């Protein structure tokens, strides 16, 4: 059997919606993007959502919006995808990495120790779709107000460290009965090809800024900023008599095209009505199987406060070395099952090593990485394939550990 890791889910509804965009005579940012933004607001409950061309550029835009740049520090987990750190570096600020918990997510006590009078933002990352400790993080930003050093009008208005969630994995997850999107000041989702909802490439920024901010006003600003800071978008300009525009901000060019938004417009309602449920089903299939194995450490899925979006099934194997884990992966791959490791902690990657980070300073991130294998999880998987995956993983572990 050959089982891919994460093929995109493309239904007939997706093909119809994309065809509709192609035939409409309008292929870049326009009505489909607006519709996708409305759908995200409707399902997540966020006051405003802006779609952009990736989560990475969404994070950059959010950081720039809060006037974060050279000399500023942004606290991120050591255990994440590189984009979390790169977005900080692209705006000229310094990423400050901290260790994580056993549940893979950023440690609140580690954040507390890392806060200085240069800290401007915290970027929690909901690894695998498991929500971070948002209330504790927000509380910390209030507790540390006296250390906060506002240097712009927006920073003065919020008057604390901002929380910008990297929720690339977490659309559909919930924290204390609120959807992710309503749990940080700004939340960024990814619609990259491998994520729970895709537009091939894309991202969404949910605004949830407290008063006295006006989320609609900030949305309008960000929309304009994402289109070169131009007062009229191409869609408005294309109307008769609409040729004249002005450039009012040093904007970026990070808008989402309608052809891609169409994929998301078709997927999003289906995701909330049944794909998310299918992912949960696969998750519980794995949980039921692996909970009978003494060597397995099961990932988190549901607690009183949190519900995962089941983006990744992050299985861990007790007391194994990195080399043993790699041998298990080789065995599984030879049997035709594609698995992955999420993630290589950033301090293990050349760029960050050269910046002076050392994995020895992040022992929990390393322990999580060392023993982790991500199994396939997507709605197209059949019961027969699931059985083949768990049997293959079990054989691999048992033959590599003895
Ligand atoms: C995928 C991913 C991103 C980047 O998303 P893009 O839309 O590809 O820019 C950022 N952070 C994490 C944790 C991710 O997994």
Coordinates of C-alpha atoms and ligand atoms in Angstrom, one line a residue:
X1 CA 0.0 0.0 0.0
X2 CA 1.2 3.6 -0.8
X3 CA -0.1 6.2 1.6
X4 CA 0.9 9.9 1.0
X5 CA 1.3 12.2 4.0
X6 CA -1.0 15.0 3.2
X7 CA -2.6 15.2 -0.2
X8 CA -4.9 18.3 -0.7
X9 CA -8.7 17.6 -0.5
X10 CA -10.2 18.8 -3.8
X11 CA -13.9 18.1 -4.1
X12 CA -16.1 18.8 -7.1
X13 CA -17.4 21.9 -5.2
X14 CA -13.8 23.3 -5.2
X15 CA -13.4 22.7 -9.0
X16 CA -16.8 24.4 -9.6
X17 CA -15.9 27.4 -7.5
X18 CA -12.5 27.8 -9.2
X19 CA -14.0 27.4 -12.6
X20 CA -16.5 30.1 -11.7
X21 CA -13.7 32.5 -10.8
X22 CA -11.8 31.7 -14.0
X23 CA -14.9 32.3 -16.1
X24 CA -16.0 35.4 -14.3
X25 CA -13.4 37.7 -15.9
X26 CA -11.9 38.6 -12.5
X27 CA -9.1 36.4 -11.2
X28 CA -7.2 38.5 -8.6
X29 CA -8.4 40.1 -5.4
X30 CA -12.1 40.7 -5.6
X31 CA -15.4 39.1 -4.7
X32 CA -14.1 35.6 -3.9
X33 CA -11.6 37.0 -1.4
X34 CA -14.3 39.1 0.2
X35 CA -16.5 36.0 0.5
X36 CA -13.7 33.9 2.0
X37 CA -13.1 36.7 4.6
X38 CA -16.8 36.8 5.4
X39 CA -16.8 33.0 5.8
X40 CA -13.9 33.0 8.2
X41 CA -15.6 35.8 10.3
X42 CA -18.9 33.8 10.3
X43 CA -17.4 30.5 11.4
X44 CA -14.7 31.7 13.8
X45 CA -16.6 34.7 15.2
X46 CA -13.8 37.2 14.6
X47 CA -14.9 40.8 14.0
X48 CA -12.8 41.2 10.9
X49 CA -10.6 39.0 8.7
X50 CA -8.1 40.0 6.0
X51 CA -6.9 37.3 3.6
X52 CA -3.3 37.5 2.3
X53 CA -1.0 35.4 0.2
X54 CA 0.5 33.4 3.1
X55 CA 0.6 33.0 6.9
X56 CA 4.2 34.2 6.8
X57 CA 3.3 37.5 5.1
X58 CA 0.3 37.7 7.5
X59 CA 2.6 37.5 10.5
X60 CA 4.9 40.2 9.0
X61 CA 1.9 42.4 8.3
X62 CA 0.6 42.0 11.9
X63 CA 4.1 42.8 13.3
X64 CA 4.5 45.9 11.0
X65 CA 1.0 47.0 12.0
X66 CA 2.1 47.2 15.6
X67 CA 5.2 49.2 14.5
X68 CA 7.6 46.4 15.4
X69 CA 11.1 46.7 13.9
X70 CA 14.8 47.0 14.6
X71 CA 15.6 47.0 18.3
X72 CA 12.4 45.2 19.3
X73 CA 12.2 41.7 20.7
X74 CA 9.5 39.2 19.9
X75 CA 9.1 36.0 21.9
X76 CA 8.5 32.8 20.0
X77 CA 8.7 29.1 20.8
X78 CA 11.8 27.1 19.8
X79 CA 9.5 24.4 18.6
X80 CA 7.7 25.7 15.5
X81 CA 8.1 26.0 11.7
X82 CA 10.9 28.5 10.6
X83 CA 8.3 31.0 9.3
X84 CA 7.4 32.1 12.8
X85 CA 11.0 33.3 13.3
X86 CA 11.6 34.5 9.8
X87 CA 8.5 36.8 9.9
X88 CA 10.1 38.5 12.9
X89 CA 13.5 38.8 11.2
X90 CA 11.9 40.2 8.0
X91 CA 10.6 43.2 9.9
X92 CA 14.0 43.8 11.4
X93 CA 13.1 42.7 14.9
X94 CA 14.9 40.0 17.0
X95 CA 13.2 36.6 17.7
X96 CA 13.7 35.5 21.3
X97 CA 13.2 31.7 21.4
X98 CA 11.9 30.0 24.5
X99 CA 11.3 26.4 25.5
X100 CA 8.0 24.6 25.3
X101 CA 5.9 22.3 27.4
X102 CA 5.4 18.5 27.1
X103 CA 2.3 19.3 25.0
X104 CA 4.6 21.0 22.3
X105 CA 3.3 24.5 23.0
X106 CA 5.2 27.6 24.3
X107 CA 5.8 27.6 28.0
X108 CA 4.2 30.5 29.9
X109 CA 6.9 30.4 32.6
X110 CA 9.6 30.5 29.9
X111 CA 7.9 33.5 28.3
X112 CA 7.8 35.3 31.7
X113 CA 11.6 34.8 32.1
X114 CA 12.3 36.1 28.6
X115 CA 10.3 39.4 28.8
X116 CA 12.5 42.5 28.8
X117 CA 11.7 46.2 28.3
X118 CA 12.3 45.6 24.5
X119 CA 9.6 42.9 24.2
X120 CA 6.9 44.1 21.9
X121 CA 5.0 40.9 21.0
X122 CA 4.6 37.2 21.8
X123 CA 3.8 34.7 19.1
X124 CA 2.2 31.6 20.5
X125 CA 2.0 28.7 18.1
X126 CA -0.9 26.2 18.4
X127 CA 1.3 23.2 17.4
X128 CA -0.7 20.4 15.6
X129 CA -3.9 22.5 16.3
X130 CA -3.7 22.2 20.1
X131 CA -4.5 25.6 21.6
X132 CA -1.8 27.5 23.7
X133 CA -2.5 28.8 27.2
X134 CA -4.0 32.0 25.9
X135 CA -5.5 33.4 29.2
X136 CA -2.3 32.9 31.0
X137 CA -0.3 34.5 28.2
X138 CA -2.7 37.5 28.1
X139 CA -2.6 37.8 31.9
X140 CA 1.2 37.9 31.7
X141 CA 1.1 40.8 29.2
X142 CA -1.0 42.8 31.7
X143 CA 1.2 41.8 34.7
X144 CA 4.3 43.0 32.8
X145 CA 2.8 46.4 31.7
X146 CA 5.3 48.3 33.8
X147 CA 8.1 46.9 31.6
X148 CA 6.4 47.8 28.4
X149 CA 8.0 50.7 26.5
X150 CA 5.6 52.1 23.9
X151 CA 7.2 53.8 21.0
X152 CA 4.3 54.5 18.6
X153 CA 0.7 55.6 18.8
X154 CA -0.6 52.0 18.4
X155 CA 1.8 50.7 21.1
X156 CA 0.6 53.6 23.4
X157 CA -3.0 52.8 22.8
X158 CA -2.7 49.0 23.6
X159 CA 0.0 49.8 26.2
X160 CA 1.2 46.2 26.6
X161 CA 2.9 43.4 24.7
X162 CA 0.7 42.3 21.9
X163 CA -0.2 38.6 21.3
X164 CA -0.1 37.6 17.6
X165 CA -1.0 33.9 17.4
X166 CA 0.6 31.8 14.7
X167 CA -2.4 29.6 14.3
X168 CA -1.3 28.1 11.0
X169 CA -2.5 24.7 12.2
X170 CA -5.5 25.7 14.3
X171 CA -8.5 26.9 12.3
X172 CA -11.5 25.2 13.9
X173 CA -9.8 24.6 17.3
X174 CA -11.4 25.9 20.5
X175 CA -10.1 27.4 23.7
X176 CA -12.6 27.8 26.6
X177 CA -15.5 27.5 24.1
X178 CA -14.1 30.3 21.9
X179 CA -12.8 29.6 18.5
X180 CA -9.1 30.2 17.8
X181 CA -9.2 33.6 16.2
X182 CA -10.8 35.1 19.3
X183 CA -8.1 34.1 21.7
X184 CA -5.3 36.5 20.8
X185 CA -5.2 40.2 19.8
X186 CA -4.4 39.1 16.2
X187 CA -4.6 35.5 14.9
X188 CA -3.0 34.3 11.7
X189 CA -4.2 31.2 9.9
X190 CA -2.4 29.4 7.0
X191 CA -4.2 28.1 3.9
X192 CA -1.0 26.5 2.5
X193 CA -1.5 23.2 0.6
X194 CA -0.9 21.0 3.6
X195 CA -3.1 22.8 6.1
X196 CA -6.6 21.9 7.3
X197 CA -8.2 24.3 4.8
X198 CA -6.2 25.3 1.8
X199 CA -6.2 27.9 -1.0
X200 CA -2.9 26.3 -2.4
X201 CA -1.0 29.3 -0.8
X202 CA -2.7 31.8 1.4
X203 CA -3.3 33.1 4.9
X204 CA -5.9 34.9 6.9
X205 CA -5.5 37.6 9.7
X206 CA -8.3 37.7 12.2
X207 CA -8.5 41.0 14.1
X208 CA -9.7 40.8 17.7
X209 CA -8.2 44.0 19.1
X210 CA -9.6 45.4 22.3
X211 CA -11.3 48.8 22.7
X212 CA -10.5 51.6 21.9
X213 CA -9.3 50.0 18.7
X214 CA -11.8 49.9 15.9
X215 CA -11.3 46.5 14.1
X216 CA -13.1 47.7 11.0
X217 CA -10.9 50.7 10.7
X218 CA -7.7 48.6 11.2
X219 CA -9.0 46.1 8.6
X220 CA -9.4 48.9 6.1
X221 CA -5.8 50.1 6.8
X222 CA -4.4 46.6 6.5
X223 CA -6.3 45.9 3.3
X224 CA -4.8 49.0 1.8
X225 CA -1.3 48.1 3.2
X226 CA -1.5 44.6 1.7
X227 CA -2.0 46.2 -1.7
X228 CA 1.0 48.5 -2.0
X229 CA -0.7 51.1 0.2
X230 CA -2.8 52.0 -2.8
X231 CA -6.1 53.8 -2.1
X232 CA -8.1 51.8 -4.7
X233 CA -7.7 48.1 -5.3
X234 CA -7.6 46.8 -8.9
X235 CA -11.2 45.7 -8.7
X236 CA -12.5 49.2 -7.8
X237 CA -10.1 50.8 -10.3
X238 CA -11.4 48.5 -13.1
X239 CA -14.9 50.2 -12.9
X240 CA -15.5 52.9 -15.4
X241 CA -14.1 56.3 -14.3
X242 CA -12.2 54.7 -11.5
X243 CA -8.7 55.1 -12.9
X244 CA -7.2 57.6 -10.3
X245 CA -5.6 56.4 -7.2
X246 CA -3.0 57.5 -4.6
X247 CA -0.3 55.7 -2.6
X248 CA -0.6 56.6 1.0
X249 CA 1.5 54.0 2.9
X250 CA 4.8 52.1 2.2
X251 CA 2.7 49.0 1.7
X252 CA 3.5 45.4 0.8
X253 CA 2.2 43.4 -2.1
X254 CA 0.7 40.4 -0.3
X255 CA -2.9 40.1 -1.5
X256 CA -4.7 36.8 -2.2
X257 CA -6.0 36.3 -5.7
X258 CA -9.6 35.3 -6.3
X259 CA -8.7 32.1 -8.2
X260 CA -7.1 30.8 -5.0
X261 CA -9.7 32.2 -2.6
X262 CA -12.3 30.2 -4.6
X263 CA -10.7 27.0 -3.3
X264 CA -11.1 28.2 0.2
X265 CA -14.7 29.4 -0.4
X266 CA -15.7 25.9 -1.4
X267 CA -13.6 24.1 1.3
X268 CA -14.4 26.2 4.4
X269 CA -18.1 25.4 4.8
X270 CA -17.4 21.7 4.1
X271 CA -14.5 21.8 6.6
X272 CA -16.8 23.0 9.4
X273 CA -19.7 20.8 8.5
X274 CA -17.8 17.5 8.0
X275 CA -14.1 17.4 7.2
X276 CA -13.1 18.5 10.8
X277 CA -15.3 15.7 12.1
X278 CA -13.5 13.2 9.8
X279 CA -10.1 14.4 11.1
X280 CA -11.4 13.9 14.6
X281 CA -12.5 10.4 13.7
X282 CA -9.0 9.5 12.4
X283 CA -7.5 11.1 15.5
X284 CA -9.6 8.9 17.8
X285 CA -8.9 5.8 15.7
X286 CA -5.2 6.4 16.4
X287 CA -5.8 7.2 20.1
X288 CA -7.8 4.0 20.6
X289 CA -5.1 1.9 19.0
X290 CA -2.0 3.5 20.5
X291 CA -3.4 3.8 24.0
X292 CA -3.0 0.0 24.2
X293 CA 0.8 0.3 23.6
X294 CA 3.0 0.8 26.5
X295 CA 5.6 2.5 24.4
X296 CA 3.3 5.2 23.1
X297 CA 3.0 8.8 24.3
X298 CA -0.4 10.1 23.0
X299 CA -0.9 13.6 21.7
X300 CA -3.5 16.0 23.2
X301 CA -6.9 16.3 21.6
X302 CA -9.5 17.3 24.1
X303 CA -9.5 18.7 27.6
X304 CA -12.0 20.8 29.7
X305 CA -10.6 23.9 28.1
X306 CA -9.2 22.9 24.8
X307 CA -10.3 21.1 21.6
X308 CA -7.7 20.5 18.9
X309 CA -8.3 21.1 15.1
X310 CA -6.5 17.7 14.6
X311 CA -4.1 19.1 12.1
X312 CA -1.2 16.7 13.0
X313 CA -1.2 13.4 14.8
X314 CA 2.0 13.8 16.8
X315 CA 2.8 10.3 18.1
X316 CA 5.8 10.0 20.5
X317 CA 7.7 6.9 21.5
X318 CA 8.9 6.6 25.1
X319 CA 12.6 6.8 25.9
X320 CA 13.9 6.6 22.3
X321 CA 16.9 8.4 20.8
X322 CA 16.8 10.5 17.7
X323 CA 18.6 7.6 15.8
X324 CA 16.0 5.0 16.9
X325 CA 13.2 7.4 15.8
X326 CA 14.9 7.8 12.4
X327 CA 15.2 4.0 12.0
X328 CA 11.5 3.6 12.8
X329 CA 10.7 6.2 10.2
X330 CA 12.9 4.3 7.6
X331 CA 11.0 1.1 8.4
X332 CA 7.6 2.8 8.0
X333 CA 8.6 4.5 4.8
X334 CA 9.8 1.2 3.2
X335 CA 6.3 -0.2 3.8
X336 CA 4.9 2.7 1.7
X337 CA 3.5 5.0 4.5
X338 CA 4.7 8.6 4.4
X339 CA 5.3 10.1 7.8
X340 CA 7.0 13.2 9.0
X341 CA 8.6 15.0 11.9
X342 CA 7.0 18.2 13.3
X343 CA 9.2 20.0 13.9
X344 CA 13.0 20.2 13.9
X345 CA 13.4 22.7 16.7
X346 CA 14.7 26.0 15.2
X347 CA 18.0 26.0 17.2
X348 CA 18.9 22.8 15.3
X349 CA 18.7 24.5 11.9
X350 CA 21.9 26.1 10.4
X351 CA 20.5 29.7 10.2
X352 CA 19.6 29.8 13.9
X353 CA 22.7 28.0 15.1
X354 CA 24.7 30.7 13.3
X355 CA 22.7 33.3 15.2
X356 CA 23.9 31.7 18.4
X357 CA 21.0 29.5 19.4
X358 CA 21.9 26.2 21.0
X359 CA 19.5 23.3 21.3
X360 CA 21.0 22.4 24.7
X361 CA 19.2 25.4 26.0
X362 CA 15.8 24.0 24.9
X363 CA 15.7 20.5 26.5
X364 CA 11.9 19.9 26.2
X365 CA 11.8 21.0 22.6
X366 CA 14.6 18.5 21.9
X367 CA 12.9 15.7 23.9
X368 CA 9.7 16.2 22.0
X369 CA 11.5 16.3 18.7
X370 CA 13.6 13.2 19.4
X371 CA 10.7 10.9 19.9
X372 CA 8.1 12.4 17.5
X373 CA 6.6 10.9 14.4
X374 CA 3.6 12.6 12.6
X375 CA 1.2 10.1 11.0
X376 CA -1.0 10.9 8.0
X377 CA -4.3 12.5 8.9
X378 CA -6.8 13.7 6.2
X379 CA -10.4 12.9 5.2
X380 CA -9.6 10.7 2.2
X381 CA -8.1 8.0 4.4
X382 CA -10.1 4.8 4.5
X383 CA -10.5 2.4 7.5
X384 CA -8.4 -0.2 5.6
X385 CA -5.6 2.4 5.2
X386 CA -5.8 3.4 8.8
X387 CA -5.4 -0.2 9.9
X388 CA -2.4 -0.6 7.6
X389 CA -0.8 2.6 9.1
X390 CA -1.2 1.5 12.7
X391 CA 0.0 -2.0 12.1
X392 CA 3.0 -0.7 10.1
X393 CA 3.9 1.7 12.9
X394 CA 3.5 -1.0 15.5
X395 CA 5.7 -3.4 13.6
X396 CA 8.3 -0.7 13.0
X397 CA 8.5 0.2 16.7
X398 CA 8.6 -3.4 17.9
X399 CA 11.3 -4.4 15.4
X400 CA 13.4 -1.3 16.0
X401 CA 13.2 -1.4 19.8
X402 CA 14.2 -5.0 20.5
Ligands
LIG1 C1 2.7 26.3 7.6 C2 3.2 27.1 8.8 C3 3.5 28.5 8.7 C4 3.6 29.2 7.3 O1 2.4 29.2 6.6 P1 2.5 29.8 5.1 O2 1.0 30.0 4.8 O3 3.1 28.7 4.3 O4 3.3 31.0 5.1 C5 3.8 29.2 9.8 N1 3.8 28.6 11.0 C6 3.6 27.3 11.1 C7 3.6 26.7 12.5 C8 3.3 26.5 10.0 O5 3.1 25.2 10.2

